[in-house]
CSV table of C-alpha atoms in Angstrom, one decimal:
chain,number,residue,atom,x,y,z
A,127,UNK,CA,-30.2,-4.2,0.1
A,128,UNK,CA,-27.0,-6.7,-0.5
A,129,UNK,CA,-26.6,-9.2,-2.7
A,130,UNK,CA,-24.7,-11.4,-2.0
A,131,UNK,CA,-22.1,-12.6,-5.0
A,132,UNK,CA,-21.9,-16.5,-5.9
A,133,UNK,CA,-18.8,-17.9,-5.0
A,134,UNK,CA,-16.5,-18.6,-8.3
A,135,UNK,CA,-14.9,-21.9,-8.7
A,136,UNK,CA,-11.5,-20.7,-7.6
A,137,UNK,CA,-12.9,-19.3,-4.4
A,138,UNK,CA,-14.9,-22.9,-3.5
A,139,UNK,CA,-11.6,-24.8,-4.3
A,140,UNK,CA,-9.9,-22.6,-1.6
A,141,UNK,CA,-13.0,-23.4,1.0
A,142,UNK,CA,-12.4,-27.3,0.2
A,143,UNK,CA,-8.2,-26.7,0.7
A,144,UNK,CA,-8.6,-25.2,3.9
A,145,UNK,CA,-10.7,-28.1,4.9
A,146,UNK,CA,-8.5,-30.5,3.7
A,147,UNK,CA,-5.2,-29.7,4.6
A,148,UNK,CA,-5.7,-26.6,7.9
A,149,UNK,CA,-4.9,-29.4,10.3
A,150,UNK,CA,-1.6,-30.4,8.7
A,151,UNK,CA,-0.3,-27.0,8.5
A,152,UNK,CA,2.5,-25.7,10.6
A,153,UNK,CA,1.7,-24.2,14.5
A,154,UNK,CA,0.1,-25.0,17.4
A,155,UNK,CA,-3.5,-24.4,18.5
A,156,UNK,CA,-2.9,-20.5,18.9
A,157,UNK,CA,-1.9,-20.5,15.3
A,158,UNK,CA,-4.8,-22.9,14.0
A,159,UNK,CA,-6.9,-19.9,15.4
A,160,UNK,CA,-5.5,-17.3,13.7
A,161,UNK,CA,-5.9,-19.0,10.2
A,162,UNK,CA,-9.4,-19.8,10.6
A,163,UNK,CA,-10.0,-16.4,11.3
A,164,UNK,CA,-7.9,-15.3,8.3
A,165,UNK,CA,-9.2,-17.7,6.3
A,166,UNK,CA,-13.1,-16.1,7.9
A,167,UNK,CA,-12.1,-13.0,5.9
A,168,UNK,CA,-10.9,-14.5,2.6
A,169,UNK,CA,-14.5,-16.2,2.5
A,170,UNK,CA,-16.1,-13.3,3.5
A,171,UNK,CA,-14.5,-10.2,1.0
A,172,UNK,CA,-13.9,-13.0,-1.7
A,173,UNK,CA,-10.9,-13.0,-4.1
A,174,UNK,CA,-10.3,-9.1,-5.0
A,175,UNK,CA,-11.7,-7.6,-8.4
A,176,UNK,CA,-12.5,-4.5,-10.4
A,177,UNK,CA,-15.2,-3.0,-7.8
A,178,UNK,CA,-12.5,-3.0,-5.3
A,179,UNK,CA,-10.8,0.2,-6.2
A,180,UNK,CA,-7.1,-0.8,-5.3
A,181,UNK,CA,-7.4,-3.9,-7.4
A,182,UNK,CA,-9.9,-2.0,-10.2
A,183,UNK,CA,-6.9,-2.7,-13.1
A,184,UNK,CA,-6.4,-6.4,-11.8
A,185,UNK,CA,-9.1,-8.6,-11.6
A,186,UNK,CA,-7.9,-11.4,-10.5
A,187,UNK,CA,-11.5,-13.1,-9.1
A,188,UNK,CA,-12.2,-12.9,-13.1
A,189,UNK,CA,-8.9,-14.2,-13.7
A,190,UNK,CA,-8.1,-17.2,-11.4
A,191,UNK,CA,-10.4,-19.8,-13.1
A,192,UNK,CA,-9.0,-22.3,-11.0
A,193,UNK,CA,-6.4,-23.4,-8.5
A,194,UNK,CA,-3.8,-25.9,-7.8
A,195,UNK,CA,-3.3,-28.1,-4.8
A,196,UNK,CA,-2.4,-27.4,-1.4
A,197,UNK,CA,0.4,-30.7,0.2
A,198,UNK,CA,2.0,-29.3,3.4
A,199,UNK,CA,3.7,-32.4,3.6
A,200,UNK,CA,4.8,-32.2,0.1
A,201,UNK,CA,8.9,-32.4,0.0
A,202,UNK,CA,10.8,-32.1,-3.7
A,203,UNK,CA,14.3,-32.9,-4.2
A,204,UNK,CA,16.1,-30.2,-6.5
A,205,UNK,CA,19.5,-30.4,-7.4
A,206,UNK,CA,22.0,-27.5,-6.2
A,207,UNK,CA,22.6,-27.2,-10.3
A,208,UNK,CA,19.3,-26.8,-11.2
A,209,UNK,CA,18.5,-23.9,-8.9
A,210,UNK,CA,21.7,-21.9,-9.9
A,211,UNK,CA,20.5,-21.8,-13.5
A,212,UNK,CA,16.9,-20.8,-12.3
A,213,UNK,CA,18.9,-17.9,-10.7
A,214,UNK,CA,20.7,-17.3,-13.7
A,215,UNK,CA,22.8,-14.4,-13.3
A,216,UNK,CA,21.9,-14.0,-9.4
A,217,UNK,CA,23.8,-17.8,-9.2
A,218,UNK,CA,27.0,-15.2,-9.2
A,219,UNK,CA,26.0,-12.6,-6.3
A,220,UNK,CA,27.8,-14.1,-3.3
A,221,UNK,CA,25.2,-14.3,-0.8
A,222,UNK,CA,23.8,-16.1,2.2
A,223,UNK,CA,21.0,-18.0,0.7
A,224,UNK,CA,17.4,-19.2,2.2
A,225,UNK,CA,15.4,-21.2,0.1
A,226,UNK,CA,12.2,-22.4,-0.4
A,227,UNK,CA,10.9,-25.3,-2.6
A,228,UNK,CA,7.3,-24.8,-3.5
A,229,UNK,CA,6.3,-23.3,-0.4
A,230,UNK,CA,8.8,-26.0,2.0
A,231,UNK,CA,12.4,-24.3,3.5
A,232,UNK,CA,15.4,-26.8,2.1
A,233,UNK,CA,17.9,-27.1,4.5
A,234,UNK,CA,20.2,-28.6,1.8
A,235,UNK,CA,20.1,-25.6,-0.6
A,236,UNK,CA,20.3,-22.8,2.5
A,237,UNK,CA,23.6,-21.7,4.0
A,238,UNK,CA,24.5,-23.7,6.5
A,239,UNK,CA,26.8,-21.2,9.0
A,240,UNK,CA,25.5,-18.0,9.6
A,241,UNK,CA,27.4,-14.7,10.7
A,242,UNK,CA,27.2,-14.0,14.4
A,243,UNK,CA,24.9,-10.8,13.5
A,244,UNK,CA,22.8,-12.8,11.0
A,245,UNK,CA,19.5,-15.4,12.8
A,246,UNK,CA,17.6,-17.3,10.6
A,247,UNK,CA,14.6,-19.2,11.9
A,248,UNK,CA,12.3,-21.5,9.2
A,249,UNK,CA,8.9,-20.2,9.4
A,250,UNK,CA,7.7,-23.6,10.7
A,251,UNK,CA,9.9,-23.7,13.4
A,252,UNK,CA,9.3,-20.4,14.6
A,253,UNK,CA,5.3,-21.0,14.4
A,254,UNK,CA,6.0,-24.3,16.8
A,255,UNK,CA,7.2,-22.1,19.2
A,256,UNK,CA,5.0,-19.1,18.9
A,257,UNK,CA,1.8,-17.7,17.1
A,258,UNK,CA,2.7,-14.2,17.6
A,259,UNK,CA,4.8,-14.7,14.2
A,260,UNK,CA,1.6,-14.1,12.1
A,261,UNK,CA,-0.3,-11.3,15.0
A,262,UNK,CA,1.0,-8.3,16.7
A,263,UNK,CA,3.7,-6.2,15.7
A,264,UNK,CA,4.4,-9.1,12.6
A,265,UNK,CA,1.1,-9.0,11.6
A,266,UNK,CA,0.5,-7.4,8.1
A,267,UNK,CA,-0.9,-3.9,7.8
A,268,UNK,CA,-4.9,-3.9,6.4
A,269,UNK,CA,-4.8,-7.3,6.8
A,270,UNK,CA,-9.0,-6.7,7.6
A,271,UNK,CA,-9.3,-5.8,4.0
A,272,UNK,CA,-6.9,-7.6,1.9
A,273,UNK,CA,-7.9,-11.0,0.9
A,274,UNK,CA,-5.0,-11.9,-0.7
A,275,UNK,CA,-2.9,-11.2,2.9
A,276,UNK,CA,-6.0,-13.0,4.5
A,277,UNK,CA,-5.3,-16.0,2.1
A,278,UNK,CA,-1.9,-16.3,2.7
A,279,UNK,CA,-2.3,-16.5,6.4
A,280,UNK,CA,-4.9,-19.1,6.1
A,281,UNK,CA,-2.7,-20.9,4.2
A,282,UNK,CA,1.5,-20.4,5.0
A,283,UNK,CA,3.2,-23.3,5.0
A,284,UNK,CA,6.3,-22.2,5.6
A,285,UNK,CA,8.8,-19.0,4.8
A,286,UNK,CA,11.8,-17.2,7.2
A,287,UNK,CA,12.4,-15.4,10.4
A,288,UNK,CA,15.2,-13.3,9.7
A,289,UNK,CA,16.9,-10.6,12.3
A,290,UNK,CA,19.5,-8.7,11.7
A,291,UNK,CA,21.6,-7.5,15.1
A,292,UNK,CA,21.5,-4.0,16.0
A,293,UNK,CA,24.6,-1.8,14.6
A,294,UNK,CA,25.6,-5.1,12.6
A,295,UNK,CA,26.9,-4.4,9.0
A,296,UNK,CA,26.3,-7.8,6.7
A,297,UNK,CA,28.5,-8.2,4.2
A,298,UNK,CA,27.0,-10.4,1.9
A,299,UNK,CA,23.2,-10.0,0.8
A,300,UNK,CA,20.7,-12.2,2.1
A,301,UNK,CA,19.1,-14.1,-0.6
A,302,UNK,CA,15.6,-15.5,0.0
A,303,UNK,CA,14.8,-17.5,-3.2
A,304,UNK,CA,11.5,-19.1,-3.7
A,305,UNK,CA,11.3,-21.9,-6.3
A,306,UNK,CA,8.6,-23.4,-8.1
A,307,UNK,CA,9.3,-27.1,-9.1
A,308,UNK,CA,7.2,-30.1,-10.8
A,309,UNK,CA,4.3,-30.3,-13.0
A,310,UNK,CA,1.9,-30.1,-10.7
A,311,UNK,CA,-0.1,-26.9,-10.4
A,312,UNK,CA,-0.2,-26.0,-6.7
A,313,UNK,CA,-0.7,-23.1,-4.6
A,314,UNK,CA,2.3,-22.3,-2.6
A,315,UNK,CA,1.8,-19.7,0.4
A,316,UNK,CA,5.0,-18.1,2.7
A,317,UNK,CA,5.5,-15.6,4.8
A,318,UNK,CA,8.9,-13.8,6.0
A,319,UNK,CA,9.4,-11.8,8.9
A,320,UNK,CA,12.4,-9.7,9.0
A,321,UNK,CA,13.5,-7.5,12.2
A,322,UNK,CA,16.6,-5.0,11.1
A,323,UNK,CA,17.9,-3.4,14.3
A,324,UNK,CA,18.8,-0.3,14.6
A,325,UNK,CA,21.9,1.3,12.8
A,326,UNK,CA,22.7,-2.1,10.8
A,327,UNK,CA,23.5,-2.1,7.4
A,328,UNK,CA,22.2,-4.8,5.0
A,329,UNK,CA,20.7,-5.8,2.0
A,330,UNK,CA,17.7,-8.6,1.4
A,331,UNK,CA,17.0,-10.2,-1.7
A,332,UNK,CA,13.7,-12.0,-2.5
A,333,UNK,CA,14.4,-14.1,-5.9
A,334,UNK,CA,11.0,-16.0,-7.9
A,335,UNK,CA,12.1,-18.5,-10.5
A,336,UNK,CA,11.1,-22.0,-11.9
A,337,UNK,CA,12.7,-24.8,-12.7
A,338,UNK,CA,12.9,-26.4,-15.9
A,339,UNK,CA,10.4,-28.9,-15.1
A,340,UNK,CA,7.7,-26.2,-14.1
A,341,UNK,CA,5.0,-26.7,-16.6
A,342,UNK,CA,2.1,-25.9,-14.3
A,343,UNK,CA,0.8,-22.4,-15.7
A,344,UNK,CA,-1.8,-19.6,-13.9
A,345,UNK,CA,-4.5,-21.2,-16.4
A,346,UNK,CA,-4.1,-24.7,-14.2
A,347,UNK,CA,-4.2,-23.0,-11.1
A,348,UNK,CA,-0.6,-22.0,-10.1
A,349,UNK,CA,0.2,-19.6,-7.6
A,350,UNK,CA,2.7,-18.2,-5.8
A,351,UNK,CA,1.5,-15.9,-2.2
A,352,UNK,CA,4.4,-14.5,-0.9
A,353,UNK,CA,4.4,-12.3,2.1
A,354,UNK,CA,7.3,-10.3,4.0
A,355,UNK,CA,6.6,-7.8,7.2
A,356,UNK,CA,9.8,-6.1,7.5
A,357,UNK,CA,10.6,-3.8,10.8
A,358,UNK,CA,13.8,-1.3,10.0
A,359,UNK,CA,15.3,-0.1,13.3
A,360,UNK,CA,16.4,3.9,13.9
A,361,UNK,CA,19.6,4.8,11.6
A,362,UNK,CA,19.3,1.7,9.5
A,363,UNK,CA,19.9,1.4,6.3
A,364,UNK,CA,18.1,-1.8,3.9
A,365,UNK,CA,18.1,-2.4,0.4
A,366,UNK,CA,15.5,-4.8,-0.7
A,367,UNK,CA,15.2,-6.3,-3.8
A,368,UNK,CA,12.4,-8.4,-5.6
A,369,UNK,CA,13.3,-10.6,-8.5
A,370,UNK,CA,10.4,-12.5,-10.5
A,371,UNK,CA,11.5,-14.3,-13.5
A,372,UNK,CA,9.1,-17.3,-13.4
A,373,UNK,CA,7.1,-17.4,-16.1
A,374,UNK,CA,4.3,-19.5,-15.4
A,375,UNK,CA,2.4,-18.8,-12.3
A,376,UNK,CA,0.6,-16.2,-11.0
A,377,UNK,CA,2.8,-14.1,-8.3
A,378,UNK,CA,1.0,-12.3,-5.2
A,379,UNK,CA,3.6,-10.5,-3.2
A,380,UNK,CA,3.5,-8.0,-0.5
A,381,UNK,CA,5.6,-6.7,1.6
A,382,UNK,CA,4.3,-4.2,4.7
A,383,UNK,CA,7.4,-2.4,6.4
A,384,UNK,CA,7.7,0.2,9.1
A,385,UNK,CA,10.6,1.9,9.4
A,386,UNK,CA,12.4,4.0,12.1
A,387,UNK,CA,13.9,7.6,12.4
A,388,UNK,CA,16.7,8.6,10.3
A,389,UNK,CA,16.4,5.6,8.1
A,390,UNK,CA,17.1,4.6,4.9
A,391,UNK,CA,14.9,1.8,3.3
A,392,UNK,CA,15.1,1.2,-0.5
A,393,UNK,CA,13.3,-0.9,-2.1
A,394,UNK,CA,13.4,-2.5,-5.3
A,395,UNK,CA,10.9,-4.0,-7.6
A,396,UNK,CA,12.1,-6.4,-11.1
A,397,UNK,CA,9.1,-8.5,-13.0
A,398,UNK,CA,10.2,-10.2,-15.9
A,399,UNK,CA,7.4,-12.1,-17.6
A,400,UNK,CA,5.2,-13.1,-15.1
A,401,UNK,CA,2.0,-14.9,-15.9
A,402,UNK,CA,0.3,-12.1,-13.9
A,403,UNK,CA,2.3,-10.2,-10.8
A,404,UNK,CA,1.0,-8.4,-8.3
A,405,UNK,CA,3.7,-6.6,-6.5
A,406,UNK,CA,2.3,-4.4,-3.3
A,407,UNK,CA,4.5,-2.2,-0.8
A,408,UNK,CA,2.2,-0.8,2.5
A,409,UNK,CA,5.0,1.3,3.9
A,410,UNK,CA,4.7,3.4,7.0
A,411,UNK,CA,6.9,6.0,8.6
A,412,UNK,CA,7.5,5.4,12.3
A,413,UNK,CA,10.4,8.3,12.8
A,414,UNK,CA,11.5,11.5,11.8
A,415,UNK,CA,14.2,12.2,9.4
A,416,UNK,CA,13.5,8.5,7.8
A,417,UNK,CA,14.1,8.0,3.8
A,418,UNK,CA,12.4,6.2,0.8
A,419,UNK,CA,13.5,5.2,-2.6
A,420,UNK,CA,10.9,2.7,-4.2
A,421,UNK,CA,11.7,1.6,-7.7
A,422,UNK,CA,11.2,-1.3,-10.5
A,423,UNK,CA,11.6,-2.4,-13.5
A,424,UNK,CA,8.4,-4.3,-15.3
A,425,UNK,CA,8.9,-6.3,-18.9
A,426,UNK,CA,5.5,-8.5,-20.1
A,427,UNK,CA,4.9,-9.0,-23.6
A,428,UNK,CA,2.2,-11.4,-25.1
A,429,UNK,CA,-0.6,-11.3,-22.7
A,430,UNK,CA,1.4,-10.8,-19.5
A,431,UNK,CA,0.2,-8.3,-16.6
A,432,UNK,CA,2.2,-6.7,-14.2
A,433,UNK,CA,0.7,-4.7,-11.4
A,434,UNK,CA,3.1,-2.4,-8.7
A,435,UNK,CA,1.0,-0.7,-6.4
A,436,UNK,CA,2.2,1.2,-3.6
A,437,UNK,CA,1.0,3.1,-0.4
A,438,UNK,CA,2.9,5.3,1.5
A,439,UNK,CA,2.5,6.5,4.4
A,440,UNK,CA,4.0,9.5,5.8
A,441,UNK,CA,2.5,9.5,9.6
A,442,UNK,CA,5.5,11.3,11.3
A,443,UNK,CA,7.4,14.8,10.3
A,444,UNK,CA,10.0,15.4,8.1
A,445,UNK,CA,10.7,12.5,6.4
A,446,UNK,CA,11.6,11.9,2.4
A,447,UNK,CA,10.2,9.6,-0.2
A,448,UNK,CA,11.0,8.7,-3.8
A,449,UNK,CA,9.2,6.4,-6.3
A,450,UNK,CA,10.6,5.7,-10.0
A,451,UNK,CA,9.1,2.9,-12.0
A,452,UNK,CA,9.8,2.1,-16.0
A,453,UNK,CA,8.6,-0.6,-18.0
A,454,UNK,CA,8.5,-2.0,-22.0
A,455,UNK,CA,5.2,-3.7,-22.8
A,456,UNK,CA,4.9,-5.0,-26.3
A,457,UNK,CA,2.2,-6.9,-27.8
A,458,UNK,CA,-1.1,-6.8,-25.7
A,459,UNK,CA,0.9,-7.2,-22.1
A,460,UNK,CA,-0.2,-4.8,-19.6
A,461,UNK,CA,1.6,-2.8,-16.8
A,462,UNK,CA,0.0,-1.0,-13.8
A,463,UNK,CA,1.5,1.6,-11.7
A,464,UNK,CA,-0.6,2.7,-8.4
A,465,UNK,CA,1.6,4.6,-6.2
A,466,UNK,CA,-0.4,6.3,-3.4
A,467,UNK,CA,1.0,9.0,-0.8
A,468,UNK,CA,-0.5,9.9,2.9
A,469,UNK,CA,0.7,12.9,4.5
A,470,UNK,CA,-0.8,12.9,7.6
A,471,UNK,CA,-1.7,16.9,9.3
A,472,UNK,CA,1.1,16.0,11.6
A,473,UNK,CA,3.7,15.0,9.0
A,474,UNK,CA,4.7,18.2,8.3
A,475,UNK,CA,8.0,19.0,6.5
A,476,UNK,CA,7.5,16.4,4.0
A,477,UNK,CA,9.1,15.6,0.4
A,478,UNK,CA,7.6,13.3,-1.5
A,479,UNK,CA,7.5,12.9,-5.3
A,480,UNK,CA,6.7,9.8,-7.7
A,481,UNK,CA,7.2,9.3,-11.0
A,482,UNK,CA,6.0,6.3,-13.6
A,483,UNK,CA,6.8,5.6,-17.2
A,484,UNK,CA,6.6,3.1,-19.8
A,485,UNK,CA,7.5,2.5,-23.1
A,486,UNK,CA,5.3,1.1,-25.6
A,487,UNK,CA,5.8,-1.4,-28.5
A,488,UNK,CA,2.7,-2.3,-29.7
A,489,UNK,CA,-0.6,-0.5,-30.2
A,490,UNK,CA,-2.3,-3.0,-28.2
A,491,UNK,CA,-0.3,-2.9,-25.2
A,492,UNK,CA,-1.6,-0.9,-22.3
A,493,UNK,CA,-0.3,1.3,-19.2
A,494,UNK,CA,-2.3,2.4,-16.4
A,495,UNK,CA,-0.8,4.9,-14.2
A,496,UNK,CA,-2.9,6.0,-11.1
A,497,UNK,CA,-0.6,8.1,-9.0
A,498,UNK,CA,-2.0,9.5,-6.0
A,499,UNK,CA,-1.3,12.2,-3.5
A,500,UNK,CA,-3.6,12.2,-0.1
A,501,UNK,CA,-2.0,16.0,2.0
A,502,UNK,CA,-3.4,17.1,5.3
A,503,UNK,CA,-0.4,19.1,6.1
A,504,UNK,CA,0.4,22.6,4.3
A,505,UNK,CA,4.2,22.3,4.8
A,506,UNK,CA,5.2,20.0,2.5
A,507,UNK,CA,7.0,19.4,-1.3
A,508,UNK,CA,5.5,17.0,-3.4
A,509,UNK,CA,4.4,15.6,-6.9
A,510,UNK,CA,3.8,13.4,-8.8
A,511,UNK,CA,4.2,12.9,-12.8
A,512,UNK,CA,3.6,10.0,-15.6
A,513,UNK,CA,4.5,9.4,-19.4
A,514,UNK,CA,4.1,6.2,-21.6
A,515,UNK,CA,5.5,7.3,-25.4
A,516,UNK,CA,6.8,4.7,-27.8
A,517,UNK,CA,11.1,4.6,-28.9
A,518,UNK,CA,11.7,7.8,-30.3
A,519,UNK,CA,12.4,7.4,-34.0
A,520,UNK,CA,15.1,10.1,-34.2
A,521,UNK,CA,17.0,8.6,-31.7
A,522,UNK,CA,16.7,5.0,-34.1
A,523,UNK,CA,17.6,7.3,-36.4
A,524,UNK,CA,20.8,8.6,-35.1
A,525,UNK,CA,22.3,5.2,-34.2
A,526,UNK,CA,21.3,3.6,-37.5
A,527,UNK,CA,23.8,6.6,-39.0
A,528,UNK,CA,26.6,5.4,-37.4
A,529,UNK,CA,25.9,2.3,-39.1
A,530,UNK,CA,24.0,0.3,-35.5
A,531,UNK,CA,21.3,-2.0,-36.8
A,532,UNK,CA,18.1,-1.1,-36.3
A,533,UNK,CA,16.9,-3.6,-33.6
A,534,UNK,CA,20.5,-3.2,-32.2
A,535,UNK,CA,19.7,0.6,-31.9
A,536,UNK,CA,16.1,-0.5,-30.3
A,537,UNK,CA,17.1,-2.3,-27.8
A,538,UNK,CA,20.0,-0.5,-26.6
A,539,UNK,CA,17.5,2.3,-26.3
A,540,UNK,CA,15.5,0.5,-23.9
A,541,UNK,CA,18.2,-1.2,-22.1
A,542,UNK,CA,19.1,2.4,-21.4
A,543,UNK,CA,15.5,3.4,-20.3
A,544,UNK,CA,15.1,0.8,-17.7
A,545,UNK,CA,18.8,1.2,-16.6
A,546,UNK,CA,17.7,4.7,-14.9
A,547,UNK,CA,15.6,2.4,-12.0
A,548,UNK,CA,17.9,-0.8,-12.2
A,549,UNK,CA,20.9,2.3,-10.8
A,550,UNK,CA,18.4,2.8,-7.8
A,551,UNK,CA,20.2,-0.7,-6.5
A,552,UNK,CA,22.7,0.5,-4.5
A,553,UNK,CA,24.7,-3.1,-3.8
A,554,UNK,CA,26.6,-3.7,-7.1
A,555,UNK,CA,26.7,-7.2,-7.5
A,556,UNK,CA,23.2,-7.3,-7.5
A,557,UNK,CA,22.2,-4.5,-9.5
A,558,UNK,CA,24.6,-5.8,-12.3
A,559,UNK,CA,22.6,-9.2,-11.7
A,560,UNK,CA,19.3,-7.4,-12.2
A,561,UNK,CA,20.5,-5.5,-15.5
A,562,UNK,CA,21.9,-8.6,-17.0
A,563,UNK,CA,18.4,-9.9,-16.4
A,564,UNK,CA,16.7,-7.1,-17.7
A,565,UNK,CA,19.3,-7.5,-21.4
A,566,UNK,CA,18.4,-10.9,-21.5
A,567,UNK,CA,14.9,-10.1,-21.7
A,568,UNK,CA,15.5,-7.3,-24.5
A,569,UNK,CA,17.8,-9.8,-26.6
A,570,UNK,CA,14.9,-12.5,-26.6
A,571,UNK,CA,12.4,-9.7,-27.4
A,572,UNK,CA,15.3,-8.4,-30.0
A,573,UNK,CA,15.2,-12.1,-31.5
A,574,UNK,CA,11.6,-12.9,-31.7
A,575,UNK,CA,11.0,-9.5,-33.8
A,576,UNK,CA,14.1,-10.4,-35.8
């Protein structure tokens, strides 16, 4: 017998969004379509929670009490200044920047002229033209069962259509920045399509911050849905780099890639934080000879929750994949790692190997590590390992004897810790960007304990 489950307020303020605002929303009549069949499922499987395996260590039907509004004709006015101190040390990397103000493309903060390799389409503009954005080859993988895809297909209002030429080598990172502005609580939904073609060079950045005047918390109802399908050509090579340092809302990002034969696709994974993140990578192997190198860097403290899960597919032969992820939880703050691996009977020659670890400040943090390995084929290397430990107390020990304070000694310690993923960024500027984020953080946590 089923029984059906009563809807939670969250999930009935999303059924009354849709109606209100699914006529204003970007696209034609093909597109209306496919987001009242996305937003079919949504109603149907619910917001995700603890009986659905993949989502068993973040609840979020229990933890979405509410949620904001929904305004696709909402337009806010940010000052160039602003936004470069949101980035903070990301202001620096030169890059060619898209941006997006709660959910809306600004064509006053984006880069105007674009290299000759480099096309750059706003989301709305694209879905005018043509609803195969969101279906087909763009569409995200399990979209059937993932309400949180569903939901951000019912409700996109706007994002980036991004293609890279074939054999083109971009010099300067592409630097999709999402900004949360106002005091408003809202529910902001985008989606990015990215084509690489085959043997360019070029690395993407996706940057989450808030503005100063972003009050609007995850306990009003403010989220952030962010989705990115991402198609890497044969003999590319892509770094792609996630950067969450808004505080406030609740962050729902997934990116679903494919990649081609003898590629190289790395990507990269920095929460600093968040109210609650959820950070998801479906990745599947489309060629032989193709390469992974998955990695982040997760800092919560207080009651913060960050949540990386991963599923790899390896559905083609001979093919490599790496995962490294460290984080530093103090107080009751909790980090997930769920890094799943598919070798498929045909995949044979594989080399895959994961590994998660976390350090732990406080007795009432927690860590749940859930690595997987899924092998039909019997030609293959592969493992998988985990470790949460708290700072060793000899190594505090040695530093403090050459006369380094204690909390000096501490936080150079993890500094050093998280610095073996943030080295997985293979541009420079950007990596240095992402570890000068990562000190900040550990000087404000050095401060408060001080």
């Amino acid at each position: 017998m089923n029984v059906a489950i009563a809807k939670t307020a969250a999930e009935k303020a999303l059924g009354e969004r849709f109606e209100d605002v699914h006529g204003k929303l970007p696209g034609g009549d093909d597109v209306a379509d496919v987001r009242r069949k996305a937003f079919g499922v949504l109603m149907a499987l619910g917001l995700p929670h603890r009986r659905v395996e993949e989502w068993k260590y973040t609840d979020l039907r229990a933890r979405l009490k509410s949620v904001g509004m929904i305004d696709p004709d909402h337009r806010a006015s940010l000052a160039a200044s602003k936004l470069d101190t949101a980035l903070g040390p990301l202001a620096d990397v030169q890059a060619v920047r898209v941006v997006l103000v709660d959910g809306v493309y600004s064509a006053e903060l984006s880069t105007r002229e674009l290299p000759d390799a480099i096309k750059i389409t706003p989301l709305s503009e694209a879905l005018a033209a043509d609803a195969s954005v969101l279906t087909g080859e763009n569409a995200l993988q399990r979209e059937a069962d993932e309400s949180v895809v569903a939901l951000n297909t019912a409700f996109a209002t706007d994002g980036a259509v991004i293609e890279i030429a074939t054999g083109a080598t971009v010099a300067k990172p592409i630097m999709l920045v999402q900004v949360r502005s106002g005091d408003e609580a809202r529910i902001s939904a985008t989606r990015n399509v990215v084509k690489v073609g085959a043997g360019a060079k070029v690395t993407l950045v996706e940057a989450i911050v808030s503005v100063g005047d972003a009050s609007a918390t995850a306990d009003d109802g403010a989220v952030l849905n962010t989705a990115t399908r991402i198609s890497v050509g044969d003999g590319a090579h892509v770094t792609h780099v996630s950067s969450n340092t808004d505080r406030g809302a609740v962050h729902l990002g997934t990116w679903s890639a494919d990649i081609g034969a003898e590629t190289v696709y790395r990507p990269f994974y920095f929460s600093a934080s968040p109210a609650l993140a959820r950070n998801q990578l479906f990745l599947t192997f489309a060629g032989e000879g193709a390469a992974l190198d998955a990695s982040g860097c997760f800092l919560a403290r207080g009651r913060e929750h960050i949540d990386n899960t991963l599923l790899i597919d390896h559905a083609v032969p001979a093919c490599e994949s790496r995962e490294l992820f460290k984080g530093v939880l103090d107080d009751t703050a909790r980090g997930i790692f769920q890094g799943k691996v598919v070798v498929r009977k045909i995949a044979q020659k594989t080399d895959g190997k994961q590994m998660a670890q976390a350090l732990m400040l406080s007795p009432t943090c927690e860590f749940d590590s859930k690595p997987e390995l899924e092998i039909y084929a019997d030609d293959v290397v592969c493992g998988h390992g985990s470790t949460c430990a708290e700072i060793d107390p000899d190594l505090v020990f040695y530093f403090r004897s050459r006369g380094i304070p204690e909390a000096t000694a501490r936080a150079l310690l993890m500094e050093s810790f998280v610095g073996e993923a943030i080295e997985q960024i293979e541009d420079e500027p950007v990596a240095d960007a992402i570890s000068e984020l990562a000190r900040g953080w550990l000087n404000d946590l050095r401060a408060d304990a001080a």
